[in-house]
């Protein structure tokens, strides 16, 4: 069970997060409810930043906001002085509305729309991440129209594929993202970016996967990337100013996963920095500005989701379903990736587990089961269930499937709580519906 620092069972036997009793939060804001712990997020950000600062002294991080995007989170990132990674006009718009200066943003995407590039440039986007060859001519042309020179970095594919617990090195070029280094594609892109008049090539990017525990994968990736930097210098006499090593640091969902303290998460940074420092020395390259781009590890463990138990179906000898008032609409990951989670009956957090149950969502789909086989105390209608580690790719992947409203998000911090995303109403659900007059 993931009782990380600001989570504990309090005096009345309920789960507490960020100094707030979760049963009280459920009463106050209703369920389903996403709860995010601001202090945890800020401490992870600060730890990453200071790890880069102390070990390397020339870099920063860009929070990959696809993991959890809302105006409040961009405000947090702004106040922490870090960059963000955005991947759509919607994320850019949200950041702008939150007052985030997107000169500190990296705009990613394998199919950036012209309108998105224009929105980004009109608001002074810092860096556009070139993902394919058309990006370069498109960015160059739009920058030319706007009479600016646009900084870009090139997303490469170093052929290191990291999975949760291991990695493989491949020369696989089949990916919808980036340019492969193993054939000539990445070098061709570098040449095209250098040649483009209204583009300035600032650096290189790679992202080797998500939910990675095998840290050696990053060492290999740094090696491939710095070899490529050497090649660019040799062939084109061009210095790469910035190296962005992407995100992907693995987090604890269940006891099958390692559990890291915030300090231990920084080992990812230290390993990348050590490998880079070695490469700078042995390969004699100019020290690049180092960026990392973590999403999941910043917000996943900051978040839990609270649900209320409704009906209970006991199929004797087979399975007991505890049905909750949310499900795949607020957390698609179990249905989509067979992702595993842990949960607690927050109302009875002090009681001994006595039965194995499955926590099922309320959507019309058999696969809408949030957790299969979890031990729970005797659970009854009205109990509050807390699912752990839902801060990343939960709200950001939420949907209105079955026309269920998307839940509210509450930010807790040291005993305080504030709504940062309001619960959708039924009126919100129909706000874009139109009945043509011929149907009336
Ligand atoms: N940078 C790039 C270019 C990425 O594509 C991603 C994630 C990240 C950074 C952040 O990676 P993280 O630190 O969060 O692992 N929906 C999936 C995860 C998709 C990740 C996509 N890219 C999930 O729920 O597991």
Tab-separated table of C-alpha atoms and ligand atoms in Angstrom:
chain	number	residue	atom	x	y	z
A	1	UNK	CA	0.000	0.000	0.000
A	2	UNK	CA	1.389	3.352	-0.955
A	3	UNK	CA	1.358	5.340	2.259
A	4	UNK	CA	3.943	7.836	1.068
A	5	UNK	CA	4.831	10.771	3.287
A	6	UNK	CA	1.667	12.900	3.443
A	7	UNK	CA	-0.637	9.893	3.485
A	8	UNK	CA	-1.545	8.096	6.662
A	9	UNK	CA	-4.407	6.601	8.593
A	10	UNK	CA	-5.623	9.252	11.008
A	11	UNK	CA	-7.021	9.078	14.528
A	12	UNK	CA	-10.555	8.265	13.388
A	13	UNK	CA	-9.328	5.431	11.180
A	14	UNK	CA	-9.661	7.183	7.804
A	15	UNK	CA	-7.086	7.675	5.081
A	16	UNK	CA	-5.608	11.153	5.180
A	17	UNK	CA	-3.740	12.949	2.376
A	18	UNK	CA	-2.027	16.325	2.632
A	19	UNK	CA	-3.514	16.828	6.075
A	20	UNK	CA	-7.099	16.225	4.929
A	21	UNK	CA	-9.356	13.335	5.912
A	22	UNK	CA	-10.477	11.662	2.679
A	23	UNK	CA	-13.913	10.725	4.039
A	24	UNK	CA	-14.429	14.397	4.870
A	25	UNK	CA	-13.227	15.409	1.401
A	26	UNK	CA	-15.722	13.000	-0.143
A	27	UNK	CA	-18.500	14.519	1.965
A	28	UNK	CA	-17.504	18.070	1.112
A	29	UNK	CA	-16.881	17.733	-2.643
A	30	UNK	CA	-18.758	14.558	-3.594
A	31	UNK	CA	-17.373	11.542	-5.420
A	32	UNK	CA	-15.802	10.422	-7.671
A	33	UNK	CA	-13.112	12.891	-6.719
A	34	UNK	CA	-9.530	13.280	-7.804
A	35	UNK	CA	-7.366	14.552	-4.966
A	36	UNK	CA	-3.911	15.946	-5.731
A	37	UNK	CA	-1.328	16.842	-3.123
A	38	UNK	CA	0.322	20.146	-3.994
A	39	UNK	CA	3.190	19.820	-1.562
A	40	UNK	CA	4.201	16.442	-2.997
A	41	UNK	CA	4.222	17.873	-6.540
A	42	UNK	CA	6.278	20.883	-5.495
A	43	UNK	CA	8.744	18.744	-3.572
A	44	UNK	CA	9.307	16.402	-6.540
A	45	UNK	CA	9.847	19.382	-8.841
A	46	UNK	CA	12.273	21.024	-6.416
A	47	UNK	CA	14.156	17.782	-5.874
A	48	UNK	CA	14.609	17.216	-9.625
A	49	UNK	CA	15.648	20.802	-10.108
A	50	UNK	CA	18.177	20.788	-7.320
A	51	UNK	CA	19.523	17.377	-8.391
A	52	UNK	CA	20.230	18.808	-11.852
A	53	UNK	CA	21.654	21.960	-10.321
A	54	UNK	CA	23.966	20.253	-7.852
A	55	UNK	CA	25.102	17.376	-10.053
A	56	UNK	CA	25.335	19.212	-13.363
A	57	UNK	CA	24.712	22.931	-12.891
A	58	UNK	CA	23.418	23.591	-16.385
A	59	UNK	CA	19.880	22.439	-17.001
A	60	UNK	CA	16.257	22.329	-15.902
A	61	UNK	CA	13.170	20.207	-16.245
A	62	UNK	CA	10.071	20.474	-18.360
A	63	UNK	CA	7.011	18.999	-16.701
A	64	UNK	CA	5.257	16.780	-19.283
A	65	UNK	CA	1.825	18.216	-18.794
A	66	UNK	CA	0.004	15.456	-20.674
A	67	UNK	CA	0.217	13.544	-17.379
A	68	UNK	CA	-2.057	16.090	-15.699
A	69	UNK	CA	-3.025	19.322	-17.361
A	70	UNK	CA	-5.101	22.063	-15.768
A	71	UNK	CA	-4.705	25.792	-15.218
A	72	UNK	CA	-3.726	25.276	-11.582
A	73	UNK	CA	-0.893	22.877	-12.396
A	74	UNK	CA	0.564	25.364	-14.882
A	75	UNK	CA	0.405	28.001	-12.102
A	76	UNK	CA	2.324	25.645	-9.850
A	77	UNK	CA	4.959	25.084	-12.551
A	78	UNK	CA	5.209	28.809	-13.173
A	79	UNK	CA	5.828	29.514	-9.504
A	80	UNK	CA	8.449	26.743	-9.364
A	81	UNK	CA	10.318	28.296	-12.307
A	82	UNK	CA	10.287	25.186	-14.450
A	83	UNK	CA	9.439	24.566	-18.080
A	84	UNK	CA	6.530	22.597	-19.436
A	85	UNK	CA	6.059	20.177	-22.288
A	86	UNK	CA	2.848	20.738	-24.243
A	87	UNK	CA	1.475	18.596	-27.044
A	88	UNK	CA	-1.600	20.349	-28.361
A	89	UNK	CA	-3.306	23.666	-28.896
A	90	UNK	CA	-5.507	22.774	-25.932
A	91	UNK	CA	-2.580	22.387	-23.555
A	92	UNK	CA	-0.998	25.589	-24.915
A	93	UNK	CA	-4.268	27.478	-24.453
A	94	UNK	CA	-4.704	26.171	-20.901
A	95	UNK	CA	-1.144	27.199	-20.005
A	96	UNK	CA	-1.612	30.666	-21.517
A	97	UNK	CA	-4.879	31.183	-19.647
A	98	UNK	CA	-3.057	30.258	-16.451
A	99	UNK	CA	-0.546	33.029	-17.133
A	100	UNK	CA	2.276	30.638	-17.962
A	101	UNK	CA	4.845	32.259	-20.253
A	102	UNK	CA	5.251	29.727	-23.049
A	103	UNK	CA	8.718	30.931	-23.857
A	104	UNK	CA	9.400	28.289	-21.209
A	105	UNK	CA	7.495	25.603	-23.093
A	106	UNK	CA	8.443	22.783	-25.438
A	107	UNK	CA	5.833	22.056	-28.064
A	108	UNK	CA	5.763	18.389	-29.073
A	109	UNK	CA	3.637	16.377	-31.462
A	110	UNK	CA	3.855	14.071	-34.444
A	111	UNK	CA	1.196	16.034	-36.302
A	112	UNK	CA	1.241	19.635	-35.196
A	113	UNK	CA	-1.543	21.502	-36.887
A	114	UNK	CA	-0.718	24.730	-38.676
A	115	UNK	CA	-3.204	26.476	-36.398
A	116	UNK	CA	-1.417	25.044	-33.357
A	117	UNK	CA	1.988	26.187	-34.601
A	118	UNK	CA	0.544	29.644	-35.219
A	119	UNK	CA	-1.008	29.781	-31.757
A	120	UNK	CA	2.327	28.713	-30.299
A	121	UNK	CA	4.411	31.217	-32.271
A	122	UNK	CA	1.985	34.106	-31.791
A	123	UNK	CA	2.431	33.632	-28.081
A	124	UNK	CA	6.207	33.297	-28.188
A	125	UNK	CA	6.705	29.547	-27.779
A	126	UNK	CA	10.234	28.837	-26.562
A	127	UNK	CA	11.011	25.640	-28.401
A	128	UNK	CA	9.222	23.526	-30.969
A	129	UNK	CA	10.226	19.881	-30.999
A	130	UNK	CA	10.645	18.788	-34.604
A	131	UNK	CA	9.122	15.352	-35.002
A	132	UNK	CA	9.219	14.777	-38.755
A	133	UNK	CA	10.683	16.356	-41.850
A	134	UNK	CA	7.523	18.272	-42.770
A	135	UNK	CA	7.660	20.004	-39.395
A	136	UNK	CA	10.851	21.775	-40.448
A	137	UNK	CA	9.486	23.300	-43.639
A	138	UNK	CA	6.204	24.146	-41.939
A	139	UNK	CA	7.874	25.824	-38.945
A	140	UNK	CA	10.317	27.613	-41.256
A	141	UNK	CA	7.534	28.941	-43.480
A	142	UNK	CA	5.307	30.111	-40.639
A	143	UNK	CA	8.278	31.677	-38.804
A	144	UNK	CA	9.212	33.433	-42.033
A	145	UNK	CA	5.694	34.861	-42.364
A	146	UNK	CA	5.880	36.096	-38.812
A	147	UNK	CA	9.392	37.393	-39.284
A	148	UNK	CA	10.875	35.427	-36.431
A	149	UNK	CA	13.553	32.793	-35.979
A	150	UNK	CA	12.106	29.808	-34.155
A	151	UNK	CA	14.213	27.699	-31.785
A	152	UNK	CA	13.743	23.983	-32.348
A	153	UNK	CA	15.117	20.721	-31.047
A	154	UNK	CA	14.920	17.498	-32.980
A	155	UNK	CA	13.219	14.447	-31.536
A	156	UNK	CA	15.405	11.474	-32.288
A	157	UNK	CA	14.906	7.824	-31.722
A	158	UNK	CA	18.091	6.355	-30.227
A	159	UNK	CA	16.951	2.747	-30.548
A	160	UNK	CA	16.742	2.142	-26.826
A	161	UNK	CA	13.379	0.773	-25.885
A	162	UNK	CA	12.726	0.700	-22.216
A	163	UNK	CA	9.948	-1.311	-20.698
A	164	UNK	CA	8.926	-1.349	-17.107
A	165	UNK	CA	11.685	-3.575	-15.799
A	166	UNK	CA	14.123	-4.015	-18.671
A	167	UNK	CA	15.276	-2.431	-21.861
A	168	UNK	CA	16.339	-3.554	-25.304
A	169	UNK	CA	18.495	-1.903	-27.892
A	170	UNK	CA	17.129	-2.097	-31.377
A	171	UNK	CA	17.677	-0.520	-34.703
A	172	UNK	CA	13.922	-0.405	-35.049
A	173	UNK	CA	12.907	2.522	-37.173
A	174	UNK	CA	9.176	1.867	-37.047
A	175	UNK	CA	7.815	4.569	-34.761
A	176	UNK	CA	5.398	7.381	-35.402
A	177	UNK	CA	7.621	9.664	-33.311
A	178	UNK	CA	10.941	11.237	-34.187
A	179	UNK	CA	13.868	10.437	-36.418
A	180	UNK	CA	15.860	7.275	-36.171
A	181	UNK	CA	19.573	7.666	-35.480
A	182	UNK	CA	20.399	4.193	-36.796
A	183	UNK	CA	19.655	5.162	-40.396
A	184	UNK	CA	20.299	8.589	-41.903
A	185	UNK	CA	16.984	10.131	-40.888
A	186	UNK	CA	18.138	12.040	-37.826
A	187	UNK	CA	21.193	13.446	-39.627
A	188	UNK	CA	19.015	14.489	-42.566
A	189	UNK	CA	16.728	16.348	-40.167
A	190	UNK	CA	19.671	18.056	-38.473
A	191	UNK	CA	20.947	19.265	-41.850
A	192	UNK	CA	17.503	20.477	-42.877
A	193	UNK	CA	17.033	22.365	-39.608
A	194	UNK	CA	20.455	24.013	-39.886
A	195	UNK	CA	19.721	25.003	-43.486
A	196	UNK	CA	16.275	26.454	-42.740
A	197	UNK	CA	16.529	30.248	-42.582
A	198	UNK	CA	13.900	30.922	-39.945
A	199	UNK	CA	14.786	28.026	-37.691
A	200	UNK	CA	17.577	27.791	-35.134
A	201	UNK	CA	18.572	24.287	-34.171
A	202	UNK	CA	19.134	24.366	-30.443
A	203	UNK	CA	19.425	20.704	-29.617
A	204	UNK	CA	18.318	17.119	-29.612
A	205	UNK	CA	15.601	15.207	-27.840
A	206	UNK	CA	14.806	11.594	-27.083
A	207	UNK	CA	12.178	9.834	-25.001
A	208	UNK	CA	12.792	6.132	-24.561
A	209	UNK	CA	9.539	5.042	-22.971
A	210	UNK	CA	7.364	5.416	-19.926
A	211	UNK	CA	7.156	3.745	-16.506
A	212	UNK	CA	10.837	2.730	-16.739
A	213	UNK	CA	12.603	1.147	-13.784
A	214	UNK	CA	15.728	-0.072	-15.540
A	215	UNK	CA	17.905	3.020	-15.138
A	216	UNK	CA	20.660	1.562	-17.290
A	217	UNK	CA	18.438	2.271	-20.293
A	218	UNK	CA	19.096	5.980	-19.735
A	219	UNK	CA	22.853	5.397	-19.624
A	220	UNK	CA	22.702	3.664	-23.000
A	221	UNK	CA	20.493	6.423	-24.392
A	222	UNK	CA	22.932	9.123	-23.230
A	223	UNK	CA	25.729	7.181	-24.926
A	224	UNK	CA	23.859	6.998	-28.243
A	225	UNK	CA	22.811	10.651	-28.073
A	226	UNK	CA	26.304	11.923	-27.289
A	227	UNK	CA	27.760	9.765	-30.082
A	228	UNK	CA	25.329	11.515	-32.377
A	229	UNK	CA	26.401	14.926	-31.030
A	230	UNK	CA	30.004	13.968	-31.890
A	231	UNK	CA	28.939	12.928	-35.384
A	232	UNK	CA	27.115	16.225	-35.951
A	233	UNK	CA	30.189	18.169	-34.839
A	234	UNK	CA	32.452	16.120	-37.071
A	235	UNK	CA	30.291	16.167	-40.140
A	236	UNK	CA	28.774	19.640	-39.897
A	237	UNK	CA	30.968	21.454	-37.382
A	238	UNK	CA	27.801	22.339	-35.476
A	239	UNK	CA	27.545	22.474	-31.689
A	240	UNK	CA	24.453	21.026	-30.068
A	241	UNK	CA	23.540	23.382	-27.205
A	242	UNK	CA	20.847	21.334	-25.546
A	243	UNK	CA	20.111	17.704	-24.830
A	244	UNK	CA	16.624	16.727	-23.708
A	245	UNK	CA	16.493	13.179	-22.342
A	246	UNK	CA	12.692	12.980	-22.081
A	247	UNK	CA	10.766	11.482	-19.195
A	248	UNK	CA	9.627	8.001	-18.319
A	249	UNK	CA	10.701	7.470	-14.705
A	250	UNK	CA	8.701	4.604	-13.203
A	251	UNK	CA	6.366	5.041	-10.234
A	252	UNK	CA	4.847	2.747	-7.633
A	253	UNK	CA	1.370	1.510	-8.500
A	254	UNK	CA	1.372	-1.828	-6.673
A	255	UNK	CA	3.774	-3.856	-4.574
A	256	UNK	CA	5.095	-5.375	-7.801
A	257	UNK	CA	6.764	-1.995	-8.456
A	258	UNK	CA	9.704	-0.474	-6.595
A	259	UNK	CA	8.721	2.325	-4.252
A	260	UNK	CA	10.889	5.430	-4.285
A	261	UNK	CA	11.115	8.331	-1.922
A	262	UNK	CA	11.430	11.716	-3.608
A	263	UNK	CA	15.196	11.587	-3.014
A	264	UNK	CA	15.324	8.184	-4.698
A	265	UNK	CA	13.488	9.505	-7.756
A	266	UNK	CA	16.440	11.852	-8.145
A	267	UNK	CA	18.642	8.816	-8.825
A	268	UNK	CA	17.237	8.867	-12.358
A	269	UNK	CA	18.606	12.382	-12.733
A	270	UNK	CA	21.930	11.468	-11.158
A	271	UNK	CA	22.395	8.484	-13.440
A	272	UNK	CA	21.671	10.585	-16.527
A	273	UNK	CA	24.045	13.307	-15.289
A	274	UNK	CA	26.839	10.839	-14.504
A	275	UNK	CA	26.566	9.276	-17.935
A	276	UNK	CA	26.520	12.704	-19.546
A	277	UNK	CA	29.501	13.983	-17.554
A	278	UNK	CA	31.455	10.883	-18.574
A	279	UNK	CA	30.547	11.385	-22.214
A	280	UNK	CA	31.479	15.069	-22.150
A	281	UNK	CA	34.913	14.137	-20.857
A	282	UNK	CA	35.634	11.098	-22.990
A	283	UNK	CA	34.014	12.323	-26.200
A	284	UNK	CA	35.153	15.939	-25.742
A	285	UNK	CA	31.821	17.533	-26.548
A	286	UNK	CA	30.620	20.956	-25.508
A	287	UNK	CA	28.604	20.661	-22.290
A	288	UNK	CA	24.956	20.740	-23.404
A	289	UNK	CA	22.147	22.307	-21.409
A	290	UNK	CA	20.352	19.283	-19.947
A	291	UNK	CA	16.596	18.973	-19.908
A	292	UNK	CA	14.500	16.156	-18.520
A	293	UNK	CA	10.801	15.868	-19.195
A	294	UNK	CA	9.091	13.883	-16.437
A	295	UNK	CA	5.313	13.728	-16.255
A	296	UNK	CA	4.145	10.641	-14.416
A	297	UNK	CA	6.724	10.766	-11.623
A	298	UNK	CA	5.782	14.364	-10.807
A	299	UNK	CA	2.060	13.831	-10.338
A	300	UNK	CA	1.171	10.104	-10.189
A	301	UNK	CA	1.822	9.522	-6.516
A	302	UNK	CA	0.508	12.977	-5.655
A	303	UNK	CA	-2.952	11.789	-6.617
A	304	UNK	CA	-5.640	9.472	-5.354
A	305	UNK	CA	-9.215	8.990	-6.506
A	306	UNK	CA	-12.092	8.705	-4.070
A	307	UNK	CA	-15.227	6.743	-4.888
A	308	UNK	CA	-18.393	5.841	-3.025
A	309	UNK	CA	-19.462	2.199	-2.857
A	310	UNK	CA	-22.909	1.528	-4.313
A	311	UNK	CA	-24.229	-1.882	-5.187
A	312	UNK	CA	-22.380	-5.041	-4.247
A	313	UNK	CA	-22.700	-8.227	-6.248
A	314	UNK	CA	-21.551	-11.441	-4.616
A	315	UNK	CA	-21.314	-14.341	-7.044
A	316	UNK	CA	-20.748	-17.026	-4.461
A	317	UNK	CA	-17.554	-18.957	-4.971
A	318	UNK	CA	-16.623	-16.846	-7.991
A	319	UNK	CA	-16.159	-13.163	-7.272
A	320	UNK	CA	-17.514	-10.286	-5.262
A	321	UNK	CA	-17.933	-7.037	-7.134
A	322	UNK	CA	-17.865	-3.795	-5.181
A	323	UNK	CA	-19.396	-1.295	-7.585
A	324	UNK	CA	-18.235	2.293	-7.354
A	325	UNK	CA	-19.639	5.557	-8.705
A	326	UNK	CA	-16.757	6.110	-11.174
A	327	UNK	CA	-14.629	3.835	-13.320
A	328	UNK	CA	-13.172	3.870	-16.795
A	329	UNK	CA	-14.464	7.386	-17.451
A	330	UNK	CA	-12.090	8.759	-14.823
A	331	UNK	CA	-9.411	6.059	-15.078
A	332	UNK	CA	-9.104	4.333	-18.442
A	333	UNK	CA	-5.718	2.771	-17.614
A	334	UNK	CA	-6.895	-0.629	-16.297
A	335	UNK	CA	-9.163	-1.153	-19.318
A	336	UNK	CA	-6.657	0.216	-21.816
A	337	UNK	CA	-3.336	-1.108	-20.527
A	338	UNK	CA	-4.349	-3.704	-17.939
A	339	UNK	CA	-2.769	-1.304	-15.476
A	340	UNK	CA	-2.817	-2.421	-11.843
A	341	UNK	CA	-3.740	-0.296	-8.860
A	342	UNK	CA	-4.065	-0.587	-5.112
A	343	UNK	CA	-6.921	0.704	-3.019
A	344	UNK	CA	-8.062	1.051	0.529
A	345	UNK	CA	-11.460	1.301	2.160
A	346	UNK	CA	-10.880	4.729	3.619
A	347	UNK	CA	-13.945	4.598	5.854
A	348	UNK	CA	-12.570	1.435	7.498
A	349	UNK	CA	-8.859	1.984	7.043
A	350	UNK	CA	-8.135	0.519	10.479
A	351	UNK	CA	-10.158	-2.656	9.999
A	352	UNK	CA	-8.545	-5.909	8.982
A	353	UNK	CA	-8.946	-7.100	5.410
A	354	UNK	CA	-11.304	-10.089	5.442
A	355	UNK	CA	-12.441	-10.528	1.859
A	356	UNK	CA	-11.071	-10.541	-1.634
A	357	UNK	CA	-13.165	-8.295	-3.886
A	358	UNK	CA	-13.001	-6.599	-7.262
A	359	UNK	CA	-13.636	-2.889	-7.590
A	360	UNK	CA	-15.828	-2.360	-10.624
A	361	UNK	CA	-16.732	0.850	-12.396
A	362	UNK	CA	-20.244	1.832	-13.420
A	363	UNK	CA	-19.734	1.943	-17.178
A	364	UNK	CA	-21.549	-0.400	-19.521
A	365	UNK	CA	-18.509	-2.435	-20.313
A	366	UNK	CA	-17.381	-5.673	-18.662
A	367	UNK	CA	-13.769	-4.506	-18.815
A	368	UNK	CA	-14.572	-1.561	-16.567
A	369	UNK	CA	-12.938	-3.054	-13.503
A	370	UNK	CA	-10.510	-0.754	-11.725
A	371	UNK	CA	-8.935	-3.453	-9.529
A	372	UNK	CA	-9.287	-7.204	-9.743
A	373	UNK	CA	-8.838	-9.106	-6.484
A	374	UNK	CA	-8.003	-6.689	-3.729
A	375	UNK	CA	-8.246	-7.483	-0.038
A	376	UNK	CA	-10.734	-5.308	1.816
A	377	UNK	CA	-12.405	-5.206	5.198
A	378	UNK	CA	-16.133	-5.974	5.157
A	379	UNK	CA	-17.278	-3.227	2.790
A	380	UNK	CA	-20.796	-1.816	2.591
A	381	UNK	CA	-22.731	0.722	0.540
A	382	UNK	CA	-21.613	4.269	1.302
A	383	UNK	CA	-18.022	3.397	2.190
A	384	UNK	CA	-15.354	5.572	0.597
A	385	UNK	CA	-12.760	3.736	-1.489
A	386	UNK	CA	-9.448	5.440	-2.227
A	387	UNK	CA	-7.439	4.255	-5.223
A	388	UNK	CA	-3.747	5.171	-5.027
A	389	UNK	CA	-1.355	6.639	-7.604
A	390	UNK	CA	-3.988	8.077	-9.924
A	391	UNK	CA	-2.485	11.556	-10.334
A	392	UNK	CA	-1.003	10.867	-13.784
A	393	UNK	CA	-2.930	9.964	-16.928
A	394	UNK	CA	-6.189	9.716	-14.974
A	395	UNK	CA	-7.933	13.069	-15.233
A	396	UNK	CA	-5.936	13.850	-18.390
A	397	UNK	CA	-7.378	10.776	-20.132
A	398	UNK	CA	-10.884	11.073	-18.679
A	399	UNK	CA	-13.924	10.801	-20.916
A	400	UNK	CA	-17.668	11.235	-20.844
A	401	UNK	CA	-18.306	7.624	-21.858
A	402	UNK	CA	-21.904	6.758	-20.975
A	403	UNK	CA	-22.328	10.501	-20.475
A	404	UNK	CA	-20.947	10.348	-16.998
A	405	UNK	CA	-19.688	13.763	-15.866
A	406	UNK	CA	-15.918	14.114	-15.412
A	407	UNK	CA	-15.178	14.373	-11.684
A	408	UNK	CA	-13.818	17.383	-9.856
A	409	UNK	CA	-10.167	17.760	-8.924
A	410	UNK	CA	-9.256	19.031	-5.484
A	411	UNK	CA	-5.798	20.262	-4.546
A	412	UNK	CA	-4.820	19.608	-0.945
A	413	UNK	CA	-1.886	21.113	0.850
A	414	UNK	CA	-1.020	20.918	4.493
A	415	UNK	CA	-4.587	20.685	5.781
A	416	UNK	CA	-6.154	22.984	3.164
A	417	UNK	CA	-8.171	22.000	0.119
A	418	UNK	CA	-9.313	23.855	-2.990
A	419	UNK	CA	-11.208	22.873	-6.102
A	420	UNK	CA	-8.938	23.201	-9.151
A	421	UNK	CA	-11.282	21.592	-11.677
A	422	UNK	CA	-15.017	21.790	-11.091
A	423	UNK	CA	-17.164	18.700	-11.352
A	424	UNK	CA	-19.002	18.574	-14.668
A	425	UNK	CA	-22.745	19.017	-14.514
A	426	UNK	CA	-25.274	17.391	-16.811
A	427	UNK	CA	-25.577	20.792	-18.488
A	428	UNK	CA	-21.838	20.705	-19.175
A	429	UNK	CA	-22.338	17.359	-20.832
A	430	UNK	CA	-24.912	18.665	-23.291
A	431	UNK	CA	-23.366	22.104	-23.786
A	432	UNK	CA	-22.146	21.332	-27.300
A	433	UNK	CA	-25.124	19.234	-28.375
A	434	UNK	CA	-27.285	20.637	-31.127
A	435	UNK	CA	-30.583	19.274	-32.407
A	436	UNK	CA	-31.035	20.372	-36.045
A	437	UNK	CA	-34.469	21.891	-36.498
A	438	UNK	CA	-35.534	19.113	-38.891
A	439	UNK	CA	-35.231	16.665	-35.975
A	440	UNK	CA	-37.434	18.704	-33.693
B	1	LIG	N1	8.216	13.416	-23.102
B	1	LIG	C1	7.646	12.842	-24.164
B	1	LIG	C2	8.083	13.217	-25.503
B	1	LIG	C3	6.622	11.896	-23.994
B	1	LIG	O1	6.086	11.333	-25.058
B	1	LIG	C4	6.190	11.567	-22.691
B	1	LIG	C5	5.114	10.604	-22.481
B	1	LIG	C6	6.813	12.197	-21.602
B	1	LIG	C7	7.827	13.115	-21.842
B	1	LIG	C8	6.430	11.920	-20.176
B	1	LIG	O2	6.660	10.608	-19.816
B	1	LIG	P1	6.381	10.141	-18.298
B	1	LIG	O3	7.439	10.780	-17.415
B	1	LIG	O4	5.024	10.602	-17.930
B	1	LIG	O5	6.480	8.672	-18.354
B	1	LIG	N2	-0.953	7.306	-21.274
B	1	LIG	C9	0.144	6.438	-20.883
B	1	LIG	C10	1.448	7.167	-20.865
B	1	LIG	C11	1.816	7.769	-22.194
B	1	LIG	C12	3.116	8.504	-22.144
B	1	LIG	C13	3.325	9.248	-23.397
B	1	LIG	N3	4.495	10.050	-23.422
B	1	LIG	C14	-0.165	5.843	-19.516
B	1	LIG	O6	-1.218	6.143	-18.952
B	1	LIG	O7	0.598	5.037	-19.009
